[in-house]
Amino acid sequence: MAQPTEKNPAVPTARPASRPVTPAQRTARRKALLHWIAVHSLGVAAALFFLLPFVFVLLTSLMSDQQALTRDLWPRDWKFDNYLTVWETPGFLTWWRNTLLYAGLGTVLSVVSSIPVAYALAKFRFRGRRLSLMLVISMMMLPPQVIIIPMYLFWAKQMDMSGSLWPLIIPMAFGDAFSIFLLRQFLLTIPDEYLDAARVDGCGELRTLLRVVLPMAKPGIAAVALFQFFYAWNDYFGPQIYASDNPAAWTLSYGLESFKGAHHTNWNLTMAATVLVMAPVILVFFFAQKAFVEGVTLTGVKG
């Protein structure tokens, strides 16, 4: 019989005897299992709490008019043509174009104008820096309803832009307080050594911002852009004030209210229109959630 040697590793060696599980270890394992079940049960319950309303809206949008809002929660006949009916509703495509213009162009203008201000507040040392930051924070605390009357008088009476979305888009070219503050907090997490190295290599402030800061600040910029896009896409107050008298300038959020009033008995069509309004926002967040979460979690609290 072969004896185990160092030159013959194929010879099996005896396994060490397993230690018996003590009652304390068995209790600890049981507690860990119960904790895992409790935590995941709460997570599943919370997920269902937020998910079930969307499921209800989606299923109702695929029902017939006679079945909608009855006790039968599962569609008997899947009416996918409800979405085609909503899409072919007069004005619905116009609402889509207006919303894309408002959300897309407004997001670009807001982000582009907020980045230099946030960069100056985060990396420059100048007299009045803290006062400027306090002004930005105070603007975040100011409700838009407080200044809506003078703003409306300016845009409607002085600039004659009533009945359009431009009074909502143009101010975004001058920065947004929340975007400036969030970007400033994110830029504080970028070490100053990178900026000093770029300056030593001969880069000016603009080139340093474009070549060094912006590539490192992509998560923060993505988070700010998503916040601004969601705000503009779901904005109801602004279009109601400036564009309510011109149906050609309505957005989806305001047009959906008109659609609901015209089809208040056709809940399947109302739910289908709601799904079409929510779908772009959900898809954008689904594909950009990694950058969004990273940008929010990396935003520091340094002063």
PDB file of C-alpha atoms in Angstrom:
ATOM      1  CA  MET A   1       0.000   0.000   0.000  1.00  0.00           C
ATOM      2  CA  ALA A   2       1.371   3.364  -1.069  1.00  0.00           C
ATOM      3  CA  GLN A   3       2.345   5.713   1.692  1.00  0.00           C
ATOM      4  CA  PRO A   4       1.653   9.465   1.364  1.00  0.00           C
ATOM      5  CA  THR A   5       4.793  11.362   0.556  1.00  0.00           C
ATOM      6  CA  GLU A   6       5.656  14.848  -0.625  1.00  0.00           C
ATOM      7  CA  LYS A   7       6.547  13.425  -4.087  1.00  0.00           C
ATOM      8  CA  ASN A   8       3.205  11.662  -4.409  1.00  0.00           C
ATOM      9  CA  PRO A   9       0.481  14.290  -3.912  1.00  0.00           C
ATOM     10  CA  ALA A  10      -2.171  12.048  -5.485  1.00  0.00           C
ATOM     11  CA  VAL A  11      -2.344   9.944  -2.375  1.00  0.00           C
ATOM     12  CA  PRO A  12      -5.423  11.136  -0.417  1.00  0.00           C
ATOM     13  CA  THR A  13      -4.894  12.458   3.035  1.00  0.00           C
ATOM     14  CA  ALA A  14      -7.214  11.976   5.958  1.00  0.00           C
ATOM     15  CA  ARG A  15      -9.792  14.741   6.523  1.00  0.00           C
ATOM     16  CA  PRO A  16      -9.775  16.419   9.899  1.00  0.00           C
ATOM     17  CA  ALA A  17     -12.720  15.545  12.008  1.00  0.00           C
ATOM     18  CA  SER A  18     -15.514  18.151  11.798  1.00  0.00           C
ATOM     19  CA  ARG A  19     -16.279  19.994  14.958  1.00  0.00           C
ATOM     20  CA  PRO A  20     -19.756  19.541  16.385  1.00  0.00           C
ATOM     21  CA  VAL A  21     -22.073  22.557  16.159  1.00  0.00           C
ATOM     22  CA  THR A  22     -22.655  24.026  19.557  1.00  0.00           C
ATOM     23  CA  PRO A  23     -26.119  25.234  20.703  1.00  0.00           C
ATOM     24  CA  ALA A  24     -24.845  28.827  20.720  1.00  0.00           C
ATOM     25  CA  GLN A  25     -23.733  28.552  17.068  1.00  0.00           C
ATOM     26  CA  ARG A  26     -27.051  26.956  16.121  1.00  0.00           C
ATOM     27  CA  THR A  27     -28.921  29.809  17.805  1.00  0.00           C
ATOM     28  CA  ALA A  28     -26.744  32.410  16.063  1.00  0.00           C
ATOM     29  CA  ARG A  29     -27.405  30.804  12.680  1.00  0.00           C
ATOM     30  CA  ARG A  30     -31.158  30.725  13.371  1.00  0.00           C
ATOM     31  CA  LYS A  31     -31.117  34.405  14.333  1.00  0.00           C
ATOM     32  CA  ALA A  32     -29.152  35.301  11.193  1.00  0.00           C
ATOM     33  CA  LEU A  33     -31.654  33.379   9.043  1.00  0.00           C
ATOM     34  CA  LEU A  34     -34.632  35.074  10.696  1.00  0.00           C
ATOM     35  CA  HIS A  35     -32.955  38.487  10.265  1.00  0.00           C
ATOM     36  CA  TRP A  36     -32.361  37.773   6.572  1.00  0.00           C
ATOM     37  CA  ILE A  37     -35.984  36.723   6.082  1.00  0.00           C
ATOM     38  CA  ALA A  38     -37.298  39.780   7.941  1.00  0.00           C
ATOM     39  CA  VAL A  39     -35.136  42.257   6.010  1.00  0.00           C
ATOM     40  CA  HIS A  40     -35.954  40.769   2.614  1.00  0.00           C
ATOM     41  CA  SER A  41     -39.647  40.493   3.476  1.00  0.00           C
ATOM     42  CA  LEU A  42     -39.734  44.207   4.278  1.00  0.00           C
ATOM     43  CA  GLY A  43     -37.858  44.910   1.047  1.00  0.00           C
ATOM     44  CA  VAL A  44     -40.350  42.870  -1.000  1.00  0.00           C
ATOM     45  CA  ALA A  45     -43.291  44.533   0.753  1.00  0.00           C
ATOM     46  CA  ALA A  46     -41.872  48.009   0.073  1.00  0.00           C
ATOM     47  CA  ALA A  47     -41.212  47.112  -3.562  1.00  0.00           C
ATOM     48  CA  LEU A  48     -44.789  45.855  -4.003  1.00  0.00           C
ATOM     49  CA  PHE A  49     -46.110  49.004  -2.307  1.00  0.00           C
ATOM     50  CA  PHE A  50     -44.476  51.159  -5.007  1.00  0.00           C
ATOM     51  CA  LEU A  51     -44.891  48.721  -7.902  1.00  0.00           C
ATOM     52  CA  LEU A  52     -48.558  47.711  -7.588  1.00  0.00           C
ATOM     53  CA  PRO A  53     -49.965  51.143  -8.597  1.00  0.00           C
ATOM     54  CA  PHE A  54     -47.945  50.998 -11.832  1.00  0.00           C
ATOM     55  CA  VAL A  55     -49.151  47.441 -12.442  1.00  0.00           C
ATOM     56  CA  PHE A  56     -52.744  48.571 -11.874  1.00  0.00           C
ATOM     57  CA  VAL A  57     -52.361  51.459 -14.338  1.00  0.00           C
ATOM     58  CA  LEU A  58     -50.740  49.198 -16.936  1.00  0.00           C
ATOM     59  CA  LEU A  59     -53.377  46.455 -16.662  1.00  0.00           C
ATOM     60  CA  THR A  60     -56.234  48.970 -16.756  1.00  0.00           C
ATOM     61  CA  SER A  61     -54.787  50.534 -19.897  1.00  0.00           C
ATOM     62  CA  LEU A  62     -55.060  47.167 -21.639  1.00  0.00           C
ATOM     63  CA  MET A  63     -58.696  46.528 -20.686  1.00  0.00           C
ATOM     64  CA  SER A  64     -61.872  47.258 -22.581  1.00  0.00           C
ATOM     65  CA  ASP A  65     -63.999  50.225 -21.605  1.00  0.00           C
ATOM     66  CA  GLN A  66     -66.604  47.958 -20.004  1.00  0.00           C
ATOM     67  CA  GLN A  67     -64.069  46.094 -17.839  1.00  0.00           C
ATOM     68  CA  ALA A  68     -62.035  49.088 -16.621  1.00  0.00           C
ATOM     69  CA  LEU A  69     -62.364  49.815 -12.882  1.00  0.00           C
ATOM     70  CA  THR A  70     -64.382  46.673 -12.209  1.00  0.00           C
ATOM     71  CA  ARG A  71     -63.555  43.910  -9.744  1.00  0.00           C
ATOM     72  CA  ASP A  72     -61.921  41.922 -12.548  1.00  0.00           C
ATOM     73  CA  LEU A  73     -58.309  43.153 -12.310  1.00  0.00           C
ATOM     74  CA  TRP A  74     -56.915  40.991 -15.126  1.00  0.00           C
ATOM     75  CA  PRO A  75     -57.755  41.953 -18.726  1.00  0.00           C
ATOM     76  CA  ARG A  76     -60.113  39.517 -20.421  1.00  0.00           C
ATOM     77  CA  ASP A  77     -59.218  40.894 -23.859  1.00  0.00           C
ATOM     78  CA  TRP A  78     -55.866  42.606 -24.267  1.00  0.00           C
ATOM     79  CA  LYS A  79     -56.666  45.930 -25.928  1.00  0.00           C
ATOM     80  CA  PHE A  80     -53.279  47.082 -27.210  1.00  0.00           C
ATOM     81  CA  ASP A  81     -55.077  49.356 -29.663  1.00  0.00           C
ATOM     82  CA  ASN A  82     -55.876  51.653 -26.720  1.00  0.00           C
ATOM     83  CA  TYR A  83     -52.376  53.057 -27.061  1.00  0.00           C
ATOM     84  CA  LEU A  84     -52.873  53.633 -30.777  1.00  0.00           C
ATOM     85  CA  THR A  85     -56.128  55.443 -30.065  1.00  0.00           C
ATOM     86  CA  VAL A  86     -54.401  57.716 -27.560  1.00  0.00           C
ATOM     87  CA  TRP A  87     -51.447  58.306 -29.875  1.00  0.00           C
ATOM     88  CA  GLU A  88     -53.776  59.354 -32.694  1.00  0.00           C
ATOM     89  CA  THR A  89     -55.691  61.765 -30.475  1.00  0.00           C
ATOM     90  CA  PRO A  90     -55.509  65.278 -31.982  1.00  0.00           C
ATOM     91  CA  GLY A  91     -52.821  67.274 -30.224  1.00  0.00           C
ATOM     92  CA  PHE A  92     -51.079  64.374 -28.483  1.00  0.00           C
ATOM     93  CA  LEU A  93     -48.033  64.458 -30.788  1.00  0.00           C
ATOM     94  CA  THR A  94     -47.856  68.225 -30.360  1.00  0.00           C
ATOM     95  CA  TRP A  95     -47.777  67.766 -26.584  1.00  0.00           C
ATOM     96  CA  TRP A  96     -44.951  65.289 -27.007  1.00  0.00           C
ATOM     97  CA  ARG A  97     -42.890  67.658 -29.151  1.00  0.00           C
ATOM     98  CA  ASN A  98     -43.441  70.538 -26.761  1.00  0.00           C
ATOM     99  CA  THR A  99     -42.454  68.431 -23.749  1.00  0.00           C
ATOM    100  CA  LEU A 100     -39.306  67.169 -25.454  1.00  0.00           C
ATOM    101  CA  LEU A 101     -38.383  70.741 -26.373  1.00  0.00           C
ATOM    102  CA  TYR A 102     -39.020  72.019 -22.870  1.00  0.00           C
ATOM    103  CA  ALA A 103     -37.314  69.133 -21.046  1.00  0.00           C
ATOM    104  CA  GLY A 104     -34.439  68.591 -23.494  1.00  0.00           C
ATOM    105  CA  LEU A 105     -33.447  72.171 -24.284  1.00  0.00           C
ATOM    106  CA  GLY A 106     -34.134  73.314 -20.735  1.00  0.00           C
ATOM    107  CA  THR A 107     -31.908  70.580 -19.295  1.00  0.00           C
ATOM    108  CA  VAL A 108     -29.032  71.426 -21.635  1.00  0.00           C
ATOM    109  CA  LEU A 109     -29.239  75.152 -20.896  1.00  0.00           C
ATOM    110  CA  SER A 110     -29.516  74.610 -17.156  1.00  0.00           C
ATOM    111  CA  VAL A 111     -26.554  72.221 -16.937  1.00  0.00           C
ATOM    112  CA  VAL A 112     -24.299  74.277 -19.219  1.00  0.00           C
ATOM    113  CA  SER A 113     -24.993  77.490 -17.311  1.00  0.00           C
ATOM    114  CA  SER A 114     -24.728  75.912 -13.844  1.00  0.00           C
ATOM    115  CA  ILE A 115     -21.345  74.195 -14.297  1.00  0.00           C
ATOM    116  CA  PRO A 116     -19.145  77.365 -14.415  1.00  0.00           C
ATOM    117  CA  VAL A 117     -20.906  78.859 -11.390  1.00  0.00           C
ATOM    118  CA  ALA A 118     -20.552  75.651  -9.393  1.00  0.00           C
ATOM    119  CA  TYR A 119     -16.894  75.391 -10.416  1.00  0.00           C
ATOM    120  CA  ALA A 120     -16.195  78.941  -9.232  1.00  0.00           C
ATOM    121  CA  LEU A 121     -17.949  78.395  -5.902  1.00  0.00           C
ATOM    122  CA  ALA A 122     -16.138  75.101  -5.328  1.00  0.00           C
ATOM    123  CA  LYS A 123     -12.573  75.844  -6.447  1.00  0.00           C
ATOM    124  CA  PHE A 124     -12.038  79.611  -6.452  1.00  0.00           C
ATOM    125  CA  ARG A 125     -11.168  81.681  -3.407  1.00  0.00           C
ATOM    126  CA  PHE A 126     -12.592  85.193  -3.668  1.00  0.00           C
ATOM    127  CA  ARG A 127     -14.181  87.789  -1.437  1.00  0.00           C
ATOM    128  CA  GLY A 128     -17.909  87.217  -1.076  1.00  0.00           C
ATOM    129  CA  ARG A 129     -17.704  83.495  -1.853  1.00  0.00           C
ATOM    130  CA  ARG A 130     -19.704  82.439   1.194  1.00  0.00           C
ATOM    131  CA  LEU A 131     -22.229  85.207   0.604  1.00  0.00           C
ATOM    132  CA  SER A 132     -22.717  84.000  -2.964  1.00  0.00           C
ATOM    133  CA  LEU A 133     -23.262  80.464  -1.717  1.00  0.00           C
ATOM    134  CA  MET A 134     -25.822  81.689   0.800  1.00  0.00           C
ATOM    135  CA  LEU A 135     -27.657  83.519  -1.992  1.00  0.00           C
ATOM    136  CA  VAL A 136     -27.789  80.307  -4.026  1.00  0.00           C
ATOM    137  CA  ILE A 137     -29.147  78.378  -1.034  1.00  0.00           C
ATOM    138  CA  SER A 138     -31.714  81.098  -0.334  1.00  0.00           C
ATOM    139  CA  MET A 139     -32.928  80.852  -3.941  1.00  0.00           C
ATOM    140  CA  MET A 140     -33.475  77.125  -3.398  1.00  0.00           C
ATOM    141  CA  MET A 141     -35.739  77.951  -0.450  1.00  0.00           C
ATOM    142  CA  LEU A 142     -37.794  80.470  -2.417  1.00  0.00           C
ATOM    143  CA  PRO A 143     -41.018  78.896  -3.792  1.00  0.00           C
ATOM    144  CA  PRO A 144     -41.690  79.709  -7.460  1.00  0.00           C
ATOM    145  CA  GLN A 145     -45.245  80.788  -6.570  1.00  0.00           C
ATOM    146  CA  VAL A 146     -43.805  83.775  -4.679  1.00  0.00           C
ATOM    147  CA  ILE A 147     -42.337  85.402  -7.785  1.00  0.00           C
ATOM    148  CA  ILE A 148     -44.786  84.116 -10.385  1.00  0.00           C
ATOM    149  CA  ILE A 149     -46.780  87.371 -10.621  1.00  0.00           C
ATOM    150  CA  PRO A 150     -43.850  89.713 -11.420  1.00  0.00           C
ATOM    151  CA  MET A 151     -42.328  87.064 -13.688  1.00  0.00           C
ATOM    152  CA  TYR A 152     -45.594  86.652 -15.578  1.00  0.00           C
ATOM    153  CA  LEU A 153     -46.007  90.410 -15.951  1.00  0.00           C
ATOM    154  CA  PHE A 154     -42.467  90.645 -17.320  1.00  0.00           C
ATOM    155  CA  TRP A 155     -42.727  87.793 -19.835  1.00  0.00           C
ATOM    156  CA  ALA A 156     -46.343  88.359 -20.860  1.00  0.00           C
ATOM    157  CA  LYS A 157     -46.614  92.154 -20.816  1.00  0.00           C
ATOM    158  CA  GLN A 158     -43.069  93.361 -21.432  1.00  0.00           C
ATOM    159  CA  MET A 159     -41.705  90.552 -23.628  1.00  0.00           C
ATOM    160  CA  ASP A 160     -45.055  89.494 -25.171  1.00  0.00           C
ATOM    161  CA  MET A 161     -44.254  85.765 -24.849  1.00  0.00           C
ATOM    162  CA  SER A 162     -47.514  84.606 -23.333  1.00  0.00           C
ATOM    163  CA  GLY A 163     -48.878  81.437 -24.913  1.00  0.00           C
ATOM    164  CA  SER A 164     -45.471  79.795 -25.372  1.00  0.00           C
ATOM    165  CA  LEU A 165     -42.928  77.797 -23.398  1.00  0.00           C
ATOM    166  CA  TRP A 166     -40.071  80.251 -23.891  1.00  0.00           C
ATOM    167  CA  PRO A 167     -40.703  82.034 -20.552  1.00  0.00           C
ATOM    168  CA  LEU A 168     -39.904  78.664 -18.951  1.00  0.00           C
ATOM    169  CA  ILE A 169     -36.929  77.750 -21.166  1.00  0.00           C
ATOM    170  CA  ILE A 170     -35.030  81.043 -21.366  1.00  0.00           C
ATOM    171  CA  PRO A 171     -34.498  81.467 -17.591  1.00  0.00           C
ATOM    172  CA  MET A 172     -32.788  78.062 -17.514  1.00  0.00           C
ATOM    173  CA  ALA A 173     -29.942  79.578 -19.522  1.00  0.00           C
ATOM    174  CA  PHE A 174     -29.013  81.600 -16.435  1.00  0.00           C
ATOM    175  CA  GLY A 175     -28.489  78.652 -14.110  1.00  0.00           C
ATOM    176  CA  ASP A 176     -30.562  76.802 -11.567  1.00  0.00           C
ATOM    177  CA  ALA A 177     -29.984  77.141  -7.812  1.00  0.00           C
ATOM    178  CA  PHE A 178     -30.424  73.462  -7.027  1.00  0.00           C
ATOM    179  CA  SER A 179     -28.193  72.383  -9.917  1.00  0.00           C
ATOM    180  CA  ILE A 180     -25.489  74.852  -8.882  1.00  0.00           C
ATOM    181  CA  PHE A 181     -25.554  73.689  -5.276  1.00  0.00           C
ATOM    182  CA  LEU A 182     -25.499  69.962  -6.144  1.00  0.00           C
ATOM    183  CA  LEU A 183     -22.674  70.401  -8.657  1.00  0.00           C
ATOM    184  CA  ARG A 184     -20.727  72.536  -6.230  1.00  0.00           C
ATOM    185  CA  GLN A 185     -20.972  69.846  -3.558  1.00  0.00           C
ATOM    186  CA  PHE A 186     -19.807  67.225  -6.045  1.00  0.00           C
ATOM    187  CA  LEU A 187     -16.881  69.314  -7.305  1.00  0.00           C
ATOM    188  CA  LEU A 188     -15.646  69.689  -3.734  1.00  0.00           C
ATOM    189  CA  THR A 189     -14.886  65.952  -3.751  1.00  0.00           C
ATOM    190  CA  ILE A 190     -12.390  66.381  -6.637  1.00  0.00           C
ATOM    191  CA  PRO A 191      -8.880  66.843  -5.181  1.00  0.00           C
ATOM    192  CA  ASP A 192      -7.281  70.205  -5.879  1.00  0.00           C
ATOM    193  CA  GLU A 193      -4.031  68.452  -6.825  1.00  0.00           C
ATOM    194  CA  TYR A 194      -5.464  67.526 -10.219  1.00  0.00           C
ATOM    195  CA  LEU A 195      -6.299  71.152 -10.937  1.00  0.00           C
ATOM    196  CA  ASP A 196      -2.900  72.347  -9.730  1.00  0.00           C
ATOM    197  CA  ALA A 197      -1.171  69.825 -11.997  1.00  0.00           C
ATOM    198  CA  ALA A 198      -3.170  71.061 -14.979  1.00  0.00           C
ATOM    199  CA  ARG A 199      -2.295  74.676 -14.198  1.00  0.00           C
ATOM    200  CA  VAL A 200       1.386  73.803 -13.886  1.00  0.00           C
ATOM    201  CA  ASP A 201       1.195  72.230 -17.356  1.00  0.00           C
ATOM    202  CA  GLY A 202      -0.037  75.531 -18.734  1.00  0.00           C
ATOM    203  CA  CYS A 203      -3.828  75.031 -18.742  1.00  0.00           C
ATOM    204  CA  GLY A 204      -6.001  78.034 -18.119  1.00  0.00           C
ATOM    205  CA  GLU A 205      -9.116  77.880 -15.990  1.00  0.00           C
ATOM    206  CA  LEU A 206     -11.420  77.204 -18.924  1.00  0.00           C
ATOM    207  CA  ARG A 207      -9.223  74.417 -20.288  1.00  0.00           C
ATOM    208  CA  THR A 208      -8.831  72.956 -16.804  1.00  0.00           C
ATOM    209  CA  LEU A 209     -12.590  72.925 -16.446  1.00  0.00           C
ATOM    210  CA  LEU A 210     -13.145  71.281 -19.831  1.00  0.00           C
ATOM    211  CA  ARG A 211     -10.250  68.804 -19.823  1.00  0.00           C
ATOM    212  CA  VAL A 212      -9.897  67.874 -16.144  1.00  0.00           C
ATOM    213  CA  VAL A 213     -12.974  68.746 -14.133  1.00  0.00           C
ATOM    214  CA  LEU A 214     -15.772  67.765 -16.511  1.00  0.00           C
ATOM    215  CA  PRO A 215     -14.539  64.191 -17.180  1.00  0.00           C
ATOM    216  CA  MET A 216     -14.229  63.608 -13.435  1.00  0.00           C
ATOM    217  CA  ALA A 217     -17.606  65.201 -12.725  1.00  0.00           C
ATOM    218  CA  LYS A 218     -19.673  63.095 -15.142  1.00  0.00           C
ATOM    219  CA  PRO A 219     -21.693  61.317 -12.395  1.00  0.00           C
ATOM    220  CA  GLY A 220     -22.604  64.621 -10.764  1.00  0.00           C
ATOM    221  CA  ILE A 221     -23.519  66.190 -14.106  1.00  0.00           C
ATOM    222  CA  ALA A 222     -25.650  63.156 -14.977  1.00  0.00           C
ATOM    223  CA  ALA A 223     -27.507  63.417 -11.657  1.00  0.00           C
ATOM    224  CA  VAL A 224     -28.169  67.141 -12.154  1.00  0.00           C
ATOM    225  CA  ALA A 225     -29.314  66.581 -15.735  1.00  0.00           C
ATOM    226  CA  LEU A 226     -31.729  63.842 -14.668  1.00  0.00           C
ATOM    227  CA  PHE A 227     -33.158  65.979 -11.882  1.00  0.00           C
ATOM    228  CA  GLN A 228     -33.712  68.848 -14.288  1.00  0.00           C
ATOM    229  CA  PHE A 229     -35.150  66.609 -17.008  1.00  0.00           C
ATOM    230  CA  PHE A 230     -37.619  64.987 -14.603  1.00  0.00           C
ATOM    231  CA  TYR A 231     -38.655  68.387 -13.263  1.00  0.00           C
ATOM    232  CA  ALA A 232     -39.307  69.835 -16.713  1.00  0.00           C
ATOM    233  CA  TRP A 233     -41.044  66.688 -17.981  1.00  0.00           C
ATOM    234  CA  ASN A 234     -43.466  66.613 -15.032  1.00  0.00           C
ATOM    235  CA  ASP A 235     -43.918  70.385 -14.705  1.00  0.00           C
ATOM    236  CA  TYR A 236     -47.584  71.317 -14.625  1.00  0.00           C
ATOM    237  CA  PHE A 237     -47.516  74.695 -12.891  1.00  0.00           C
ATOM    238  CA  GLY A 238     -45.335  76.499 -15.442  1.00  0.00           C
ATOM    239  CA  PRO A 239     -47.215  75.465 -18.619  1.00  0.00           C
ATOM    240  CA  GLN A 240     -50.501  76.191 -16.884  1.00  0.00           C
ATOM    241  CA  ILE A 241     -49.413  79.787 -16.218  1.00  0.00           C
ATOM    242  CA  TYR A 242     -47.782  80.644 -19.537  1.00  0.00           C
ATOM    243  CA  ALA A 243     -49.258  78.274 -22.148  1.00  0.00           C
ATOM    244  CA  SER A 244     -52.817  77.535 -20.997  1.00  0.00           C
ATOM    245  CA  ASP A 245     -54.384  79.888 -23.568  1.00  0.00           C
ATOM    246  CA  ASN A 246     -52.548  78.257 -26.493  1.00  0.00           C
ATOM    247  CA  PRO A 247     -53.238  74.511 -27.024  1.00  0.00           C
ATOM    248  CA  ALA A 248     -50.400  74.364 -29.551  1.00  0.00           C
ATOM    249  CA  ALA A 249     -47.925  75.021 -26.699  1.00  0.00           C
ATOM    250  CA  TRP A 250     -49.309  72.531 -24.189  1.00  0.00           C
ATOM    251  CA  THR A 251     -47.043  69.909 -22.668  1.00  0.00           C
ATOM    252  CA  LEU A 252     -47.913  66.325 -21.775  1.00  0.00           C
ATOM    253  CA  SER A 253     -48.503  67.095 -18.119  1.00  0.00           C
ATOM    254  CA  TYR A 254     -50.993  69.845 -18.918  1.00  0.00           C
ATOM    255  CA  GLY A 255     -52.464  68.102 -21.947  1.00  0.00           C
ATOM    256  CA  LEU A 256     -53.089  64.949 -19.922  1.00  0.00           C
ATOM    257  CA  GLU A 257     -55.467  66.916 -17.696  1.00  0.00           C
ATOM    258  CA  SER A 258     -57.379  68.021 -20.798  1.00  0.00           C
ATOM    259  CA  PHE A 259     -57.381  64.449 -22.114  1.00  0.00           C
ATOM    260  CA  LYS A 260     -58.728  63.190 -18.784  1.00  0.00           C
ATOM    261  CA  GLY A 261     -61.526  65.744 -18.880  1.00  0.00           C
ATOM    262  CA  ALA A 262     -62.517  64.711 -22.406  1.00  0.00           C
ATOM    263  CA  HIS A 263     -62.359  60.956 -21.614  1.00  0.00           C
ATOM    264  CA  HIS A 264     -63.407  60.941 -17.960  1.00  0.00           C
ATOM    265  CA  THR A 265     -65.581  57.876 -18.568  1.00  0.00           C
ATOM    266  CA  ASN A 266     -62.965  56.015 -20.656  1.00  0.00           C
ATOM    267  CA  TRP A 267     -60.590  55.040 -17.885  1.00  0.00           C
ATOM    268  CA  ASN A 268     -58.765  52.550 -20.088  1.00  0.00           C
ATOM    269  CA  LEU A 269     -57.777  55.347 -22.481  1.00  0.00           C
ATOM    270  CA  THR A 270     -56.898  57.657 -19.596  1.00  0.00           C
ATOM    271  CA  MET A 271     -54.595  54.996 -18.124  1.00  0.00           C
ATOM    272  CA  ALA A 272     -53.046  54.349 -21.556  1.00  0.00           C
ATOM    273  CA  ALA A 273     -52.279  58.065 -21.903  1.00  0.00           C
ATOM    274  CA  THR A 274     -50.790  58.034 -18.402  1.00  0.00           C
ATOM    275  CA  VAL A 275     -48.504  55.132 -19.332  1.00  0.00           C
ATOM    276  CA  LEU A 276     -47.323  56.961 -22.451  1.00  0.00           C
ATOM    277  CA  VAL A 277     -46.516  60.026 -20.354  1.00  0.00           C
ATOM    278  CA  MET A 278     -44.632  58.044 -17.684  1.00  0.00           C
ATOM    279  CA  ALA A 279     -42.783  55.640 -19.995  1.00  0.00           C
ATOM    280  CA  PRO A 280     -39.990  58.020 -21.189  1.00  0.00           C
ATOM    281  CA  VAL A 281     -39.120  59.079 -17.650  1.00  0.00           C
ATOM    282  CA  ILE A 282     -39.005  55.477 -16.440  1.00  0.00           C
ATOM    283  CA  LEU A 283     -36.832  54.418 -19.383  1.00  0.00           C
ATOM    284  CA  VAL A 284     -34.433  57.326 -18.918  1.00  0.00           C
ATOM    285  CA  PHE A 285     -34.005  56.538 -15.236  1.00  0.00           C
ATOM    286  CA  PHE A 286     -33.650  52.796 -15.950  1.00  0.00           C
ATOM    287  CA  PHE A 287     -30.740  53.312 -18.344  1.00  0.00           C
ATOM    288  CA  ALA A 288     -29.105  56.134 -16.358  1.00  0.00           C
ATOM    289  CA  GLN A 289     -29.714  54.922 -12.812  1.00  0.00           C
ATOM    290  CA  LYS A 290     -26.085  53.892 -12.270  1.00  0.00           C
ATOM    291  CA  ALA A 291     -24.757  57.356 -13.059  1.00  0.00           C
ATOM    292  CA  PHE A 292     -27.633  58.942 -11.152  1.00  0.00           C
ATOM    293  CA  VAL A 293     -27.050  56.961  -7.959  1.00  0.00           C
ATOM    294  CA  GLU A 294     -23.289  57.418  -8.205  1.00  0.00           C
ATOM    295  CA  GLY A 295     -23.647  61.161  -8.667  1.00  0.00           C
ATOM    296  CA  VAL A 296     -25.973  61.516  -5.673  1.00  0.00           C
ATOM    297  CA  THR A 297     -23.982  59.276  -3.332  1.00  0.00           C
ATOM    298  CA  LEU A 298     -20.655  60.923  -4.201  1.00  0.00           C
ATOM    299  CA  THR A 299     -21.991  64.401  -3.567  1.00  0.00           C
ATOM    300  CA  GLY A 300     -20.065  65.498  -0.491  1.00  0.00           C
ATOM    301  CA  VAL A 301     -21.133  67.604   2.408  1.00  0.00           C
ATOM    302  CA  LYS A 302     -17.906  69.590   2.622  1.00  0.00           C
ATOM    303  CA  GLY A 303     -18.264  73.292   3.142  1.00  0.00           C
TER     304      GLY A 303
END
